[in-house]
mmCIF file of C-alpha atoms and ligand atoms in Angstrom:
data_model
loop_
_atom_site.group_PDB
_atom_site.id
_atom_site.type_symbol
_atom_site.label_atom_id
_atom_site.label_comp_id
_atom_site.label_asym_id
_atom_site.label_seq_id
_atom_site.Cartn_x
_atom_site.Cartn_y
_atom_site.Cartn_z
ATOM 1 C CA UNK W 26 21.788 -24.155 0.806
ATOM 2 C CA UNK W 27 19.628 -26.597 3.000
ATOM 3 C CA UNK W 28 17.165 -28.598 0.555
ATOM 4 C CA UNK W 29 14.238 -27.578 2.612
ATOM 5 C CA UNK W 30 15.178 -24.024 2.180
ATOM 6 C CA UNK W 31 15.612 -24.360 -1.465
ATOM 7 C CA UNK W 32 11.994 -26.383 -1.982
ATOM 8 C CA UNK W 33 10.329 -23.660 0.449
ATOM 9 C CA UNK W 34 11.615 -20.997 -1.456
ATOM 10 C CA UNK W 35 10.643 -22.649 -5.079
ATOM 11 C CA UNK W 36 6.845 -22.606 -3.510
ATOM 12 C CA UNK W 37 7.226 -18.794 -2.531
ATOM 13 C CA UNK W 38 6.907 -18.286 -6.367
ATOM 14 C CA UNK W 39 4.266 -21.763 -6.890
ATOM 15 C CA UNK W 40 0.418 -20.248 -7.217
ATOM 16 C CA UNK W 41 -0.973 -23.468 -6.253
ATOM 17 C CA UNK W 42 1.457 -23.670 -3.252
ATOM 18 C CA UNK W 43 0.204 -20.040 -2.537
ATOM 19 C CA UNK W 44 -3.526 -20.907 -2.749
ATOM 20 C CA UNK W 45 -3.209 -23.787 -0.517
ATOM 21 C CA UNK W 46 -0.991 -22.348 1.782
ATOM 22 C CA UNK W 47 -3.999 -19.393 2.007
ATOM 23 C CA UNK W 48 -6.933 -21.273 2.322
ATOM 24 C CA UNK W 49 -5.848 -24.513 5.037
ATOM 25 C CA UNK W 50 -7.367 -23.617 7.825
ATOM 26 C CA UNK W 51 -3.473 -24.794 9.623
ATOM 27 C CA UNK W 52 -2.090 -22.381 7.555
ATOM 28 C CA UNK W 53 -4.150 -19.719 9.022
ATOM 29 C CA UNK W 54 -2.729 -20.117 12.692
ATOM 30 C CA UNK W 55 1.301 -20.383 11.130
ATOM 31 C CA UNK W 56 0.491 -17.224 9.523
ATOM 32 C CA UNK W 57 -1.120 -15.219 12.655
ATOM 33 C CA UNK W 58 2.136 -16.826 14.369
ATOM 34 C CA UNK W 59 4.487 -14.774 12.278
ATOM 35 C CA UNK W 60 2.395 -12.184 10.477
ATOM 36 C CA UNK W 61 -0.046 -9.544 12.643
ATOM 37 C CA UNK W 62 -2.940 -9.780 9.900
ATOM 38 C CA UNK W 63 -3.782 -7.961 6.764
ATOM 39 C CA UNK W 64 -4.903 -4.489 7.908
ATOM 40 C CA UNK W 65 -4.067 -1.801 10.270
ATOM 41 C CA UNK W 66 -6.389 -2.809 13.274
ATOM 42 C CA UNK W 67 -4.611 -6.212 13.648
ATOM 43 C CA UNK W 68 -1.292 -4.250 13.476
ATOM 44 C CA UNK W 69 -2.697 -2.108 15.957
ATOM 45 C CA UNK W 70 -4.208 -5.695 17.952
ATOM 46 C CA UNK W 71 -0.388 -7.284 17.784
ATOM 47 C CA UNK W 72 0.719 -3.940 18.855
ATOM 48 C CA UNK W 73 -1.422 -3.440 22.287
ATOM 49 C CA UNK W 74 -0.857 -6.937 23.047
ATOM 50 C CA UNK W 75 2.993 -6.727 22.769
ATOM 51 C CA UNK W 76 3.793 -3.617 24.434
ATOM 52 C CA UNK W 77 1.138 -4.669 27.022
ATOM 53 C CA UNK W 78 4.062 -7.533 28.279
ATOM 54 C CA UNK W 79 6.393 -4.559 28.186
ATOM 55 C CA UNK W 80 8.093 -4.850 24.657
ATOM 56 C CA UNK W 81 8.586 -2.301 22.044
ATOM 57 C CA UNK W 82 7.062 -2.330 18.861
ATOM 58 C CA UNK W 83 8.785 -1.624 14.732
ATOM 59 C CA UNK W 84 6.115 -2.401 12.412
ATOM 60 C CA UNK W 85 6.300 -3.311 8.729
ATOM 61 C CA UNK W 86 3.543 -2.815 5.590
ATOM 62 C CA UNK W 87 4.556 -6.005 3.750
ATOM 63 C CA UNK W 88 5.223 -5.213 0.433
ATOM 64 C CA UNK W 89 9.176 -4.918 -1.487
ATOM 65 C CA UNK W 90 10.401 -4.275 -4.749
ATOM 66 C CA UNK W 91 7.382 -2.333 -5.597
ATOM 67 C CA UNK W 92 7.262 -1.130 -9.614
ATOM 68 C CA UNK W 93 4.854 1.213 -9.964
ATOM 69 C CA UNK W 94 4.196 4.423 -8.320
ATOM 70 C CA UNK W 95 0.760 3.777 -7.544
ATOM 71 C CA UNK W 96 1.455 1.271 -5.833
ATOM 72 C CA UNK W 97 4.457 3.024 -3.987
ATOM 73 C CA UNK W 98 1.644 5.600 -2.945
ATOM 74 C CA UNK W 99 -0.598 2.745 -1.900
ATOM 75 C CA UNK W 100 2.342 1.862 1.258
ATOM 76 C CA UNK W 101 2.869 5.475 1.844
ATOM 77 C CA UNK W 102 -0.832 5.349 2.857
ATOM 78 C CA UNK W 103 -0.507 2.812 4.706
ATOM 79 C CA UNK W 104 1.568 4.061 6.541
ATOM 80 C CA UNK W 105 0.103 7.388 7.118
ATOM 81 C CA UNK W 106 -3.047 5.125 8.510
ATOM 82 C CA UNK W 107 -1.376 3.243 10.871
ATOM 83 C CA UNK W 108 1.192 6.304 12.155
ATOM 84 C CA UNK W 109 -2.687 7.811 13.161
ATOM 85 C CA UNK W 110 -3.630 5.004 14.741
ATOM 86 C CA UNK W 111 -0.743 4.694 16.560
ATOM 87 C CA UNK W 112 -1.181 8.037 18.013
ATOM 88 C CA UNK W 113 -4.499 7.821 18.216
ATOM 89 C CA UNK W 114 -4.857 4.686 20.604
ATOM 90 C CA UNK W 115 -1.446 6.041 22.653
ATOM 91 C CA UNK W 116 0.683 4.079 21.420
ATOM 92 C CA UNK W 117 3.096 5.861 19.435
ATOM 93 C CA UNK W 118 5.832 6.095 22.280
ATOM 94 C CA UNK W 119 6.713 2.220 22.483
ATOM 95 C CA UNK W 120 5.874 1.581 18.608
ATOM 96 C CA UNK W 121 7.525 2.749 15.407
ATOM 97 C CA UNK W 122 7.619 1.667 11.993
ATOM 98 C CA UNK W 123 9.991 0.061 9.587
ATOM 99 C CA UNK W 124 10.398 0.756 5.788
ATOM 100 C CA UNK W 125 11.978 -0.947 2.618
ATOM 101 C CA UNK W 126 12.395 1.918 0.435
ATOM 102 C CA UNK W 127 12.068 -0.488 -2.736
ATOM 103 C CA UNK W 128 8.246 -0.717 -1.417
ATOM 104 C CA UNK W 129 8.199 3.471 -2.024
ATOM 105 C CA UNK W 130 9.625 3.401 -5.433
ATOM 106 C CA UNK W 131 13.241 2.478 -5.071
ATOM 107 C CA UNK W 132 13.493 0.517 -8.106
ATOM 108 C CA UNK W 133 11.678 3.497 -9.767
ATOM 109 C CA UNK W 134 13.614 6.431 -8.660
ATOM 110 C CA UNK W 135 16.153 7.381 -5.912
ATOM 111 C CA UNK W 136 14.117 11.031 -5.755
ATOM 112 C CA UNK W 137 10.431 9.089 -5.658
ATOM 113 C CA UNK W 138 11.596 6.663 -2.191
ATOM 114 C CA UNK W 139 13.286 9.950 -0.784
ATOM 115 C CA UNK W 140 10.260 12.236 -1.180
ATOM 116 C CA UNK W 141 7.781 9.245 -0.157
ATOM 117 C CA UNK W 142 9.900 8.049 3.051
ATOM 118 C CA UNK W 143 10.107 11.943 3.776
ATOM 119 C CA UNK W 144 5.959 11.993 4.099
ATOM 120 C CA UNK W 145 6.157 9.088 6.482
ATOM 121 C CA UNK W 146 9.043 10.359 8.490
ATOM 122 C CA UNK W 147 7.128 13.846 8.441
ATOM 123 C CA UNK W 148 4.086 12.210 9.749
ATOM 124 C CA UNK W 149 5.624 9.740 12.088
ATOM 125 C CA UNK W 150 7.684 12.855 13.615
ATOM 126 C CA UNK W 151 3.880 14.463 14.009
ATOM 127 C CA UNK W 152 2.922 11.138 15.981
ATOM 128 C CA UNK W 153 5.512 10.942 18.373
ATOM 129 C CA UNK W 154 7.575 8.466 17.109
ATOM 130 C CA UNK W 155 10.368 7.015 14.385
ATOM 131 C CA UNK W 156 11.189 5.333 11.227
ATOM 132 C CA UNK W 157 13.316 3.298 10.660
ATOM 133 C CA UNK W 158 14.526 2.373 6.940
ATOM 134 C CA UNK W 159 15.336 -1.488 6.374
ATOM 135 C CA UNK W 160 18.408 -2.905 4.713
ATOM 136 C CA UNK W 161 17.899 -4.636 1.408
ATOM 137 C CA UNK W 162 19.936 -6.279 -1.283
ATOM 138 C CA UNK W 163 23.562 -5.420 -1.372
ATOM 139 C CA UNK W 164 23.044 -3.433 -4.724
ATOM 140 C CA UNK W 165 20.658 -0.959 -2.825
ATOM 141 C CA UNK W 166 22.960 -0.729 0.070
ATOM 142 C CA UNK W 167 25.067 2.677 -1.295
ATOM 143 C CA UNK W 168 20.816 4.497 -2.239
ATOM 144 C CA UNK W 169 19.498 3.430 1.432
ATOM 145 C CA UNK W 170 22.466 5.190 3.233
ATOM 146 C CA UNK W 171 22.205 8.312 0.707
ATOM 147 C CA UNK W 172 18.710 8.552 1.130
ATOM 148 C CA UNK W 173 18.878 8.005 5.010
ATOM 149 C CA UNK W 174 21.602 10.858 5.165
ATOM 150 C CA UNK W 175 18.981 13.295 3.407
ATOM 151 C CA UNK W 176 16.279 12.119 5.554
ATOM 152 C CA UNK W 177 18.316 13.043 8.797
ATOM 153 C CA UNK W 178 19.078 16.088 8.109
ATOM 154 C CA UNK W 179 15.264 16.705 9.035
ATOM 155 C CA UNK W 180 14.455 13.451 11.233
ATOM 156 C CA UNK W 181 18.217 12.971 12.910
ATOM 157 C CA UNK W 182 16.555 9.786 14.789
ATOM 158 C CA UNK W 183 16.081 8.218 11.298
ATOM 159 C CA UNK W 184 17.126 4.598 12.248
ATOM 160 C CA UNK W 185 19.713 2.696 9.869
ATOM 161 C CA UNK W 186 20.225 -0.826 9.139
ATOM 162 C CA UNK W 187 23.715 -2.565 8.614
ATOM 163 C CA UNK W 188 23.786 -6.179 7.795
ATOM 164 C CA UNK W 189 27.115 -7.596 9.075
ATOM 165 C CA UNK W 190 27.546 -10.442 6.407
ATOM 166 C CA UNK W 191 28.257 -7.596 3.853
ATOM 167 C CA UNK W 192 32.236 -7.256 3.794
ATOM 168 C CA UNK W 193 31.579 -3.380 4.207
ATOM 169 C CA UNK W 194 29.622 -3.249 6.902
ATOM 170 C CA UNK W 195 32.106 -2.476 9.626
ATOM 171 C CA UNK W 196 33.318 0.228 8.026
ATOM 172 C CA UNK W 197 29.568 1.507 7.679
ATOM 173 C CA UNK W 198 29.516 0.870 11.605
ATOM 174 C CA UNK W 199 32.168 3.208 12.652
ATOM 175 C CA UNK W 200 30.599 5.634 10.211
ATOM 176 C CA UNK W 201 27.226 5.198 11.803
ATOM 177 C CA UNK W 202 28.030 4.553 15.577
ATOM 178 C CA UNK W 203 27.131 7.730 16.794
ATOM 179 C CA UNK W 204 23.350 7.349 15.445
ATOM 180 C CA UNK W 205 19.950 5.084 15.710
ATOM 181 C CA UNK W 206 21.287 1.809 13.890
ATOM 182 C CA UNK W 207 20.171 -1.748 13.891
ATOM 183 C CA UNK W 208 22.554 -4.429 13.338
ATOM 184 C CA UNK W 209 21.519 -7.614 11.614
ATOM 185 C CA UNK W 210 23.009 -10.713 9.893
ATOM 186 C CA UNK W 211 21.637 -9.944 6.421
ATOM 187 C CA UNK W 212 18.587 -11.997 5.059
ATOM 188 C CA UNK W 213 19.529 -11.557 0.843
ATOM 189 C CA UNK W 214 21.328 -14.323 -0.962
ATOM 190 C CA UNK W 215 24.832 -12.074 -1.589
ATOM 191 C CA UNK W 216 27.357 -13.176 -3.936
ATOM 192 C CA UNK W 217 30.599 -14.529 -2.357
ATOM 193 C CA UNK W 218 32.549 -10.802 -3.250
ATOM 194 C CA UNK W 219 30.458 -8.802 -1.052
ATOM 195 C CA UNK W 220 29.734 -11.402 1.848
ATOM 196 C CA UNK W 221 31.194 -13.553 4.343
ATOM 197 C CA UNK W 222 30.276 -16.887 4.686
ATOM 198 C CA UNK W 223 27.787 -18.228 7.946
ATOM 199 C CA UNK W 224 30.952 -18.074 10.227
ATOM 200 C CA UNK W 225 32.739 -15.223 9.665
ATOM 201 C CA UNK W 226 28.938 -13.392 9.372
ATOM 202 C CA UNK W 227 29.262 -14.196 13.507
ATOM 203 C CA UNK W 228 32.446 -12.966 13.639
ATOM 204 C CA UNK W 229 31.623 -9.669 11.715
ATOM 205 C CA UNK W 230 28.141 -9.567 13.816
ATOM 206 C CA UNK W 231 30.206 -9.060 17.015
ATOM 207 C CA UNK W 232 32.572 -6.629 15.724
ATOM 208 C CA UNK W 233 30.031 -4.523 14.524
ATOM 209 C CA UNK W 234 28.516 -4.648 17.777
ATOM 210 C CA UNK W 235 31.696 -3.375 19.516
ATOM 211 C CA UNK W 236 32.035 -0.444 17.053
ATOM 212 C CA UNK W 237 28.334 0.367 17.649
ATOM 213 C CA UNK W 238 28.658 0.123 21.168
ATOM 214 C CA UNK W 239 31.309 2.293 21.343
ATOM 215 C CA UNK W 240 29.984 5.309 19.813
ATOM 216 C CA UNK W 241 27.379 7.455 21.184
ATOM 217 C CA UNK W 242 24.593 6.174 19.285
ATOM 218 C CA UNK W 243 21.501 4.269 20.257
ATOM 219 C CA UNK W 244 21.914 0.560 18.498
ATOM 220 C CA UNK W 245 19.654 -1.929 17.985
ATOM 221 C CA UNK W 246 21.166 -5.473 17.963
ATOM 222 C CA UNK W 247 18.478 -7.994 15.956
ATOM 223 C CA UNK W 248 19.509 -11.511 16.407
ATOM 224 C CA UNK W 249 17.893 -14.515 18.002
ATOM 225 C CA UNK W 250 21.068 -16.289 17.986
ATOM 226 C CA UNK W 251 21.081 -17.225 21.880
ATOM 227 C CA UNK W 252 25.375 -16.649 21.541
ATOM 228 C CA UNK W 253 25.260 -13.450 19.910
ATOM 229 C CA UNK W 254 22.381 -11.807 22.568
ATOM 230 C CA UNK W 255 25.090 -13.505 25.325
ATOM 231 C CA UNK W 256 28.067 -11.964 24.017
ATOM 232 C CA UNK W 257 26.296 -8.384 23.004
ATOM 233 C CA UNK W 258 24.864 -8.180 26.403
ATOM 234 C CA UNK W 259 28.761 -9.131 28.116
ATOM 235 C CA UNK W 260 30.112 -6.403 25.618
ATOM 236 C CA UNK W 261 27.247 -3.915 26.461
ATOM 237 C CA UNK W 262 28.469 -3.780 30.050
ATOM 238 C CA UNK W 263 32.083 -4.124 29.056
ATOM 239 C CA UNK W 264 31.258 -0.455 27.624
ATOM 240 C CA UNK W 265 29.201 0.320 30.421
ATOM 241 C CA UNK W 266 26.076 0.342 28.492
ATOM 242 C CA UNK W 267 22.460 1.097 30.589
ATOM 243 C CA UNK W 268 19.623 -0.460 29.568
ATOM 244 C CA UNK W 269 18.111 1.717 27.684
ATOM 245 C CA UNK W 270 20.659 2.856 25.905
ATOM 246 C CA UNK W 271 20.454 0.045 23.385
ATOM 247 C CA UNK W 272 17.922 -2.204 22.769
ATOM 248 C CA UNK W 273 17.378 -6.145 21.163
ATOM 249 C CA UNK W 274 15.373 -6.696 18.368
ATOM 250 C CA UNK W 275 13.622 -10.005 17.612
ATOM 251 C CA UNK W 276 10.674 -10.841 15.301
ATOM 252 C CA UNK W 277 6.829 -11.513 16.032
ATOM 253 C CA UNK W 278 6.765 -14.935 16.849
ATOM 254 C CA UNK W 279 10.228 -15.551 16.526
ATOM 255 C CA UNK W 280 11.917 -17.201 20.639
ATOM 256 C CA UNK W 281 9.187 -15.025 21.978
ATOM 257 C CA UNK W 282 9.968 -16.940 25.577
ATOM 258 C CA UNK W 283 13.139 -15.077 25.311
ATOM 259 C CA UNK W 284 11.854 -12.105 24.252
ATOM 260 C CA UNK W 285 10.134 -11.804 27.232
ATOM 261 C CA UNK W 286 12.520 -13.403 29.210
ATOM 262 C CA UNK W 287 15.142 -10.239 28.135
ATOM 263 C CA UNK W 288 12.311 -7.448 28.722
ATOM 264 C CA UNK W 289 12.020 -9.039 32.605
ATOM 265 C CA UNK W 290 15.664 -8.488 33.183
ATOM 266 C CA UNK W 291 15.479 -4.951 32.012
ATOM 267 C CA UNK W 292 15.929 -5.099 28.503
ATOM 268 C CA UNK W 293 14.260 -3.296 26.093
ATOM 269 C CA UNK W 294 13.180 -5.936 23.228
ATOM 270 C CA UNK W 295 12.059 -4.239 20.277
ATOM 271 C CA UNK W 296 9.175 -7.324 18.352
ATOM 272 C CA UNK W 297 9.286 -6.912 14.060
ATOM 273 C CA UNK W 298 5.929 -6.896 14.108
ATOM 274 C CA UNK W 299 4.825 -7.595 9.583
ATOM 275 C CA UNK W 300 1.251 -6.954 8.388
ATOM 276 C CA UNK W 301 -0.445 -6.648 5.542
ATOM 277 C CA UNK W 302 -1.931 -8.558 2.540
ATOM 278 C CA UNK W 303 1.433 -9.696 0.819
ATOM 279 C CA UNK W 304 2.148 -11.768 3.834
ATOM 280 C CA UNK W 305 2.881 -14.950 1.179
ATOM 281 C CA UNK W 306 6.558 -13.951 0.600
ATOM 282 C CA UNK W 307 7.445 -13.293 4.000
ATOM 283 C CA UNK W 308 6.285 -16.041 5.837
ATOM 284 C CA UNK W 309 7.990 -18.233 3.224
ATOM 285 C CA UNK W 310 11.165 -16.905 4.183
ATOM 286 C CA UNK W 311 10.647 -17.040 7.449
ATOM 287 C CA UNK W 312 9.714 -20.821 6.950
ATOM 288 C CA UNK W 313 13.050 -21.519 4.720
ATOM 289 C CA UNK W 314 15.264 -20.201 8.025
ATOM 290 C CA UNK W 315 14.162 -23.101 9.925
ATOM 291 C CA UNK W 316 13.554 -26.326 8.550
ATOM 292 C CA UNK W 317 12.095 -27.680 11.911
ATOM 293 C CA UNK W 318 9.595 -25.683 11.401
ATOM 294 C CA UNK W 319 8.928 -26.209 7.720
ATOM 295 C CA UNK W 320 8.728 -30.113 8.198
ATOM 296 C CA UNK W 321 5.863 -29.239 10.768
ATOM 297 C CA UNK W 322 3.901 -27.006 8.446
ATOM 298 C CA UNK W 323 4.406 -29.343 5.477
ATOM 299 C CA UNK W 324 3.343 -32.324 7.462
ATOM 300 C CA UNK W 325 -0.109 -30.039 8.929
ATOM 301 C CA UNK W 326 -0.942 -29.262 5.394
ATOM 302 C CA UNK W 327 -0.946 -32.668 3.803
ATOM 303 C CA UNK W 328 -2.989 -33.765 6.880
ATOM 304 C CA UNK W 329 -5.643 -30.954 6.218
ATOM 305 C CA UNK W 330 -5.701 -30.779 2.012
HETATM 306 P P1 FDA Q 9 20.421 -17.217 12.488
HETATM 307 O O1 FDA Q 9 19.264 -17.311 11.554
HETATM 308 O O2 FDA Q 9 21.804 -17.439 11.975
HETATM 309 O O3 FDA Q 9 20.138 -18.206 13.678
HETATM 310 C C1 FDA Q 9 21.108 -18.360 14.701
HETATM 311 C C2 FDA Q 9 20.487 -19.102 15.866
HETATM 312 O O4 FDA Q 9 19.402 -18.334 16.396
HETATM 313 C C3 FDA Q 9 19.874 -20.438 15.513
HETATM 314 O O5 FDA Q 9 20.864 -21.432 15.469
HETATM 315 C C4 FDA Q 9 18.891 -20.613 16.644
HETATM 316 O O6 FDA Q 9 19.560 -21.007 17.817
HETATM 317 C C5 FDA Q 9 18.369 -19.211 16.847
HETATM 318 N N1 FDA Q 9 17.160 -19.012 16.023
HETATM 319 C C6 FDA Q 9 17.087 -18.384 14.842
HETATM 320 N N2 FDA Q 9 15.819 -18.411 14.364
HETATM 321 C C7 FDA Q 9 15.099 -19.090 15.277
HETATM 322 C C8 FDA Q 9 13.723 -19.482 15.356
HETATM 323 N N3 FDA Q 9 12.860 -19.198 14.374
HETATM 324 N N4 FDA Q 9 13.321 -20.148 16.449
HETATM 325 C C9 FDA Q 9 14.182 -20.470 17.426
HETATM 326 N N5 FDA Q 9 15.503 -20.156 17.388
HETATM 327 C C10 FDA Q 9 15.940 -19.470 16.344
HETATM 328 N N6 FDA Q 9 17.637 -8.522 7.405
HETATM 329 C C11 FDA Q 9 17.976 -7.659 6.406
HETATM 330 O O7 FDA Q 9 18.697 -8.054 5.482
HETATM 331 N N7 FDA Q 9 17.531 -6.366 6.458
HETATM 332 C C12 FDA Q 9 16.774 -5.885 7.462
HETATM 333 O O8 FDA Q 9 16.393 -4.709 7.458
HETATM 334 C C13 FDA Q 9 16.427 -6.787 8.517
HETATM 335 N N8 FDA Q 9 15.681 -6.374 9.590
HETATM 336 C C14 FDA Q 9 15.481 -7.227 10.657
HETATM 337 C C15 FDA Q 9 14.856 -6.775 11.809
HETATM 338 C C16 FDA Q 9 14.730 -7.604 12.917
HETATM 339 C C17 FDA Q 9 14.096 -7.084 14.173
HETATM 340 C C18 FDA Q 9 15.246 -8.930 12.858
HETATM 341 C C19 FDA Q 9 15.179 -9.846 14.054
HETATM 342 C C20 FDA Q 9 15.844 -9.394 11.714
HETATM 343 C C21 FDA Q 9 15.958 -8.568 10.605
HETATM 344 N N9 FDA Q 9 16.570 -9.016 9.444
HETATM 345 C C22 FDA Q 9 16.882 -8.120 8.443
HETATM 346 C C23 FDA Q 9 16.832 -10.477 9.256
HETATM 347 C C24 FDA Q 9 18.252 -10.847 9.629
HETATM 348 O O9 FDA Q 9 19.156 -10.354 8.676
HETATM 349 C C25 FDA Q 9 18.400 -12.397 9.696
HETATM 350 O O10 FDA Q 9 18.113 -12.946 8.443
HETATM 351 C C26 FDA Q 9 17.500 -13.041 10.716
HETATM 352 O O11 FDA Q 9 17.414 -12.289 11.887
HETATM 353 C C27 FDA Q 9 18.032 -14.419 11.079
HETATM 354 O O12 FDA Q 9 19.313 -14.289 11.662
HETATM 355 P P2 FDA Q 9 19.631 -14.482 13.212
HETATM 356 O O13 FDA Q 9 20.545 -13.386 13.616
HETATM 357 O O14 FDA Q 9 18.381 -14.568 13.983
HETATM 358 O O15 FDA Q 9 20.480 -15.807 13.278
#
């Protein structure tokens, strides 16, 4: 692992790091750069403003490995609150929302995530849009897809992740092509059994796609790796794909240039947009994928503490 990544992931679990990190006033504009805000109207705010340049919308109630039910319930509501406002304000059609299923009681029970993820599906169907359920550590991976096949035998457009550094995922990708699925790299640190290694992660990446792109699904390729949009576009039209019938996926604040860039030619771009008060962990993470970007921040806190 990268140093940099290491030391910026030791200070996602450093309180002082935390406190700093939420009170400099530099911090504040590296957060709003990767992170909508902490409640539902700056989700909504992000939301306008992105779908106003013509992108689409999956939005995410930070919070993950949640341990108590009350607190599961807690991100259910939240949920609930922003699927109104969605509809509400008209913008359900371009905007859906993304769930970790540890954040509705995963860890707890297999039955508690199903029955809370079936409220939000329920009420997201009622607003005119999706869910879709995010991919977490490789020991969840076998629960997610059982609890996504119970959840489409009500909401069929259920969206699924695969993450193509696990060694199973293409097999998951033929058995998922004809469905909503979003392909990803895989953000978890996976022992060396389950996963490929950084190259053969690429390789995998682009296999996946072609198995996806084959079937007569709908799927969702998240990447900003410039090669990987290249080569999934030149393989979308090898299979004589329409815009439209896929989409990229990138997240808030993340190459937005290109996001836009894509959504002029005719893409549809899909933004990650996160919100919510347990921003800490995430923007960490995001930090530890690119130490350019980590040097910058470090260097703009000394300078302001
Ligand atoms: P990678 O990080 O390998 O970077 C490859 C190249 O992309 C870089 O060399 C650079 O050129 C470019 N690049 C990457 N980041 C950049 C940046 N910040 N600025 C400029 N250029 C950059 N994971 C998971 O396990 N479960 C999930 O459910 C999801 N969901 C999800 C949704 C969406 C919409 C996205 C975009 C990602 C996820 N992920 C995820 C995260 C995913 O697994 C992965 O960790 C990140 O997307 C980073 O991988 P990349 O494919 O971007 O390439």
């Amino acid at each position: 692992m990268h140093p940099l990544r290491s030391l910026v992931l030791a200070a996602a679990g450093n309180d002082a790091i935390r406190r700093l990190v939420a009170t400099a006033p530099v911090s504040r504009d590296v957060v709003r750069r990767f992170v909508a805000g902490e409640n539902t109207a700056d989700a909504i705010r992000v939301t306008r403003e992105l779908t106003g340049s013509g992108r689409k919308v999956t939005l995410d109630h930070l919070g993950e490995d949640t341990q108590d039910a009350e607190q599961a319930e807690r991100t259910v509501q939240a949920y609930l609150e922003l699927l109104d406002r969605l509809h509400a304000e008209g913008l359900a059609p371009a905007a859906e929302v993304s769930v970790k299923l540890t954040a509705v009681g995963q860890q707890l029970s297999e039955r508690l995530a199903l029955d809370n993820a079936s409220r939000v599906c329920a009420a997201a169907e009622q607003c005119g849009t999706t869910v879709t359920l995010d991919m977490e550590d490789h020991t969840t991976t076998d629960s997610t897809l059982r609890v996504l096949a119970e959840l489409r035998r009500t909401w069929p457009s259920t969206g699924a992740v695969v993450q193509s550094y696990l060694r199973r995922t293409l097999a998951d990708c033929v058995a998922l092509a004809d469905s909503r699925v979003r392909l990803v790299k895989g953000a978890y640190a996976e022992p060396e059994n389950v996963a490929f290694g950084r190259h053969e992660t690429d390789l995998s990446y682009v296999r996946c796609a072609n198995a996806l792109l084959a079937g007569n699904g709908y799927p969702m390729f998240a990447t900003h790796d410039p090669r990987l949009v290249r080569i999934v576009g030149e393989r979308a039209r090898w299979y004589d794909r329409k815009p439209g019938t896929y989409e990229f996926q990138m997240l808030f604040g993340v190459r937005p240039d290109e996001q836009r860039r894509l959504a002029q030619e005719g893409e549809t771009v899909r933004v990650y947009v996160p919100y919510g008060s347990q921003w800490y962990g995430y923007l960490m993470r995001r930090l530890a994928e690119r130490p350019a970007n980590t040097v910058f921040f470090a260097r703009a806190l000394v300078s302001h503490s």
